């Protein structure tokens, strides 16, 4: 069961840019509750409280019971807008959740066992290719994150979505062959590999080169018998 948090709101009878600016001047953030085949409701929430919720993380995957003048609305945040300069919230959208509803959410990817990865021990670096996964699940079964275990990865190897186990009842909306994490080789690794391959090839060629004179030395020895045989015939 997903954790449900409380959030208080006030009804906002007026809509429009002028009314929204008035709410912000009063220290409140305008918002709207919509969905579940019900008419949208315009609201406002305390600016400071909303900031704390957003900065705490996982805001868009957390279920809230919004207390709107004594009536509870079970919702999930779907979007929020921040001021591009001052970074404070300008507007927030909440989607109303019906009982047993199924929704689509983006959930963060958490990397585990990175330090024990053989590739990392050899100087490689964990490179997260996909930071979030798009999932479909019931509102009561939203995972806080998905774990990606890279403990067995070598240098230049990758972990794909098909290798990650999702919680029961959770469906991925991302391709199964999507790359999630790779182990990036350290600087100079490719040159070291080439040098090692060249050294190995040179070591294998040396015995073959040493064997060539021995084979050539046998030819004169065989040819030396011919004059001796020829002299016997002349006699």
XYZ file of C-alpha atoms in Angstrom:
235
model
C 0.000 0.000 0.000
C 1.406 3.372 -1.026
C 1.902 5.960 1.706
C -0.729 8.706 1.606
C 0.216 12.187 2.826
C -1.992 15.074 3.890
C -2.097 18.469 2.220
C -4.420 21.346 3.034
C -5.908 23.541 0.318
C -8.303 26.448 -0.025
C -10.962 26.827 -2.694
C -10.112 29.446 -5.310
C -13.366 30.780 -6.735
C -11.711 32.964 -9.370
C -9.524 31.778 -12.228
C -7.317 33.677 -14.639
C -3.914 35.336 -14.519
C -4.995 38.232 -12.290
C -6.473 35.945 -9.661
C -3.407 33.674 -9.801
C -1.072 36.631 -9.229
C -3.177 37.723 -6.260
C -2.827 34.240 -4.727
C 0.939 34.344 -5.139
C 1.162 37.758 -3.511
C -0.726 36.265 -0.562
C 1.881 33.491 -0.228
C -0.199 30.805 -1.906
C 0.222 28.755 -5.080
C -2.729 28.371 -7.444
C -3.629 24.875 -8.568
C -6.362 22.621 -9.913
C -7.812 19.187 -9.126
C -9.183 17.322 -12.138
C -10.075 13.826 -13.372
C -12.232 10.851 -12.335
C -15.107 12.116 -14.519
C -15.716 15.037 -12.192
C -15.529 18.775 -12.913
C -12.192 20.483 -12.174
C -11.815 22.355 -8.893
C -9.560 25.409 -8.639
C -7.588 25.562 -5.394
C -4.576 27.189 -3.778
C -2.011 25.702 -1.383
C 0.501 27.260 0.969
C 3.662 28.258 -0.920
C 6.112 27.245 1.819
C 4.506 23.849 2.371
C 4.412 23.076 -1.345
C 8.067 24.005 -1.728
C 9.007 21.617 1.070
C 7.036 18.798 -0.562
C 8.676 19.377 -3.938
C 12.206 19.678 -2.526
C 11.745 16.497 -0.469
C 11.679 14.521 -3.718
C 9.268 11.991 -5.244
C 6.579 14.654 -5.335
C 5.078 13.378 -8.594
C 4.846 9.785 -7.332
C 3.329 10.548 -3.917
C -0.390 10.179 -3.216
C -2.041 12.988 -1.235
C -5.321 13.420 0.565
C -6.082 17.091 -0.057
C -8.243 18.550 2.681
C -10.364 21.090 0.859
C -12.519 22.819 3.460
C -13.348 19.596 5.249
C -13.696 17.372 2.174
C -10.925 14.912 1.258
C -9.769 14.500 -2.334
C -7.352 11.644 -3.011
C -4.971 12.854 -5.696
C -1.524 12.504 -7.216
C 0.476 15.509 -8.485
C 0.799 15.432 -12.276
C 2.702 18.629 -12.985
C 4.067 21.807 -11.428
C 5.654 24.937 -12.839
C 8.552 26.832 -11.298
C 9.661 30.410 -11.842
C 12.610 30.197 -14.281
C 14.641 32.759 -12.306
C 13.661 32.495 -8.639
C 12.703 28.785 -8.786
C 9.554 29.097 -6.659
C 6.322 27.235 -7.594
C 3.891 29.066 -9.851
C 1.195 26.448 -10.386
C 0.426 22.839 -9.502
C -1.902 20.241 -11.063
C -3.415 17.324 -9.138
C -5.224 14.371 -10.715
C -8.135 12.925 -8.769
C -7.823 9.187 -8.115
C -10.796 6.865 -8.226
C -10.815 3.613 -6.257
C -8.670 0.958 -7.949
C -7.425 3.407 -10.577
C -4.437 2.555 -12.770
C -2.027 5.360 -13.634
C 1.209 6.000 -15.468
C 4.124 7.352 -13.443
C 7.834 8.035 -13.869
C 9.861 6.362 -11.124
C 13.575 6.999 -10.395
C 16.207 4.313 -10.933
C 18.414 3.466 -7.935
C 21.819 1.870 -8.550
C 22.967 -0.757 -6.040
C 26.278 -2.638 -5.581
C 28.173 -0.180 -7.757
C 31.301 -0.307 -5.576
C 31.448 -4.117 -5.711
C 31.225 -4.236 -9.500
C 34.360 -5.890 -10.975
C 34.417 -3.204 -13.664
C 34.471 -0.437 -11.062
C 37.195 -2.233 -9.101
C 39.318 -2.177 -12.253
C 38.910 1.581 -12.590
C 35.639 1.818 -14.513
C 32.814 4.270 -13.762
C 29.079 3.650 -13.390
C 27.251 5.587 -16.102
C 23.477 5.889 -15.605
C 21.903 6.024 -19.063
C 18.257 5.990 -17.945
C 17.452 7.923 -14.766
C 13.694 7.236 -14.628
C 11.355 4.491 -15.820
C 7.850 5.018 -17.141
C 5.569 2.539 -15.408
C 1.909 1.605 -15.287
C 0.479 0.418 -11.978
C -2.409 0.780 -9.578
C -2.508 3.843 -7.340
C -2.012 1.592 -4.316
C 1.113 -0.016 -5.755
C 3.354 2.855 -6.879
C 7.007 1.927 -6.231
C 9.181 4.674 -4.778
C 12.045 3.564 -7.031
C 13.318 0.634 -9.102
C 16.611 -1.018 -8.135
C 19.292 -1.738 -10.740
C 21.939 -4.168 -9.452
C 25.267 -3.634 -11.251
C 27.335 -5.827 -8.902
C 28.256 -8.283 -11.687
C 29.090 -5.824 -14.474
C 32.543 -5.725 -16.047
C 34.089 -2.812 -17.946
C 32.120 -1.937 -21.130
C 29.183 -4.159 -20.071
C 25.612 -2.866 -19.703
C 22.475 -3.603 -17.712
C 19.205 -3.644 -19.674
C 15.611 -3.286 -18.556
C 14.919 -6.955 -19.328
C 17.420 -7.885 -16.584
C 15.635 -5.859 -13.882
C 12.842 -7.377 -11.814
C 9.798 -5.134 -11.417
C 7.389 -5.375 -8.461
C 4.286 -7.507 -8.914
C 1.500 -5.674 -10.717
C 3.872 -3.096 -12.211
C 4.247 -2.883 -15.981
C 7.023 -1.057 -17.781
C 6.172 1.272 -20.651
C 9.819 1.374 -21.765
C 11.390 -1.001 -24.326
C 12.701 -4.229 -22.808
C 16.076 -3.783 -24.525
C 16.563 -0.259 -23.167
C 20.026 0.273 -21.665
C 19.849 1.429 -18.061
C 23.473 1.447 -16.868
C 26.909 0.895 -18.390
C 30.396 0.572 -16.890
C 32.567 3.120 -18.686
C 36.259 2.180 -19.053
C 38.900 4.419 -17.443
C 40.997 6.862 -19.461
C 43.636 5.082 -21.539
C 41.929 1.694 -21.178
C 41.606 1.156 -24.960
C 45.299 1.914 -25.527
C 46.277 -0.486 -22.740
C 44.154 -3.229 -24.296
C 45.744 -2.668 -27.716
C 49.241 -2.734 -26.222
C 48.469 -5.948 -24.342
C 47.106 -7.557 -27.519
C 50.160 -6.468 -29.495
C 52.483 -7.844 -26.810
C 50.623 -11.147 -26.797
C 50.818 -11.348 -30.600
C 54.541 -10.542 -30.516
C 55.174 -13.214 -27.925
C 53.441 -15.823 -30.075
C 55.441 -14.840 -33.182
C 58.838 -15.136 -31.451
C 58.905 -18.981 -31.153
C 57.839 -19.296 -34.796
C 60.643 -16.957 -35.892
C 63.176 -18.913 -33.824
C 62.089 -22.168 -35.452
C 62.755 -20.870 -39.010
C 66.654 -20.971 -38.894
C 66.598 -24.516 -37.542
C 64.563 -25.639 -40.495
C 66.909 -23.801 -42.881
C 70.001 -25.344 -41.273
C 68.804 -28.816 -42.187
C 68.972 -28.054 -45.911
C 72.768 -27.678 -46.171
C 73.252 -30.854 -44.151
C 71.116 -32.780 -46.577
C 72.869 -31.201 -49.545
C 76.306 -32.102 -48.176
C 75.636 -35.809 -48.734
C 75.250 -35.353 -52.493
C 78.926 -34.659 -53.286
C 79.976 -37.652 -51.199
C 77.585 -39.906 -53.045
C 78.619 -38.461 -56.414
C 82.328 -39.151 -55.706
C 81.597 -42.814 -55.066
C 79.941 -43.141 -58.455
C 82.999 -41.637 -60.242
C 85.214 -44.200 -58.649
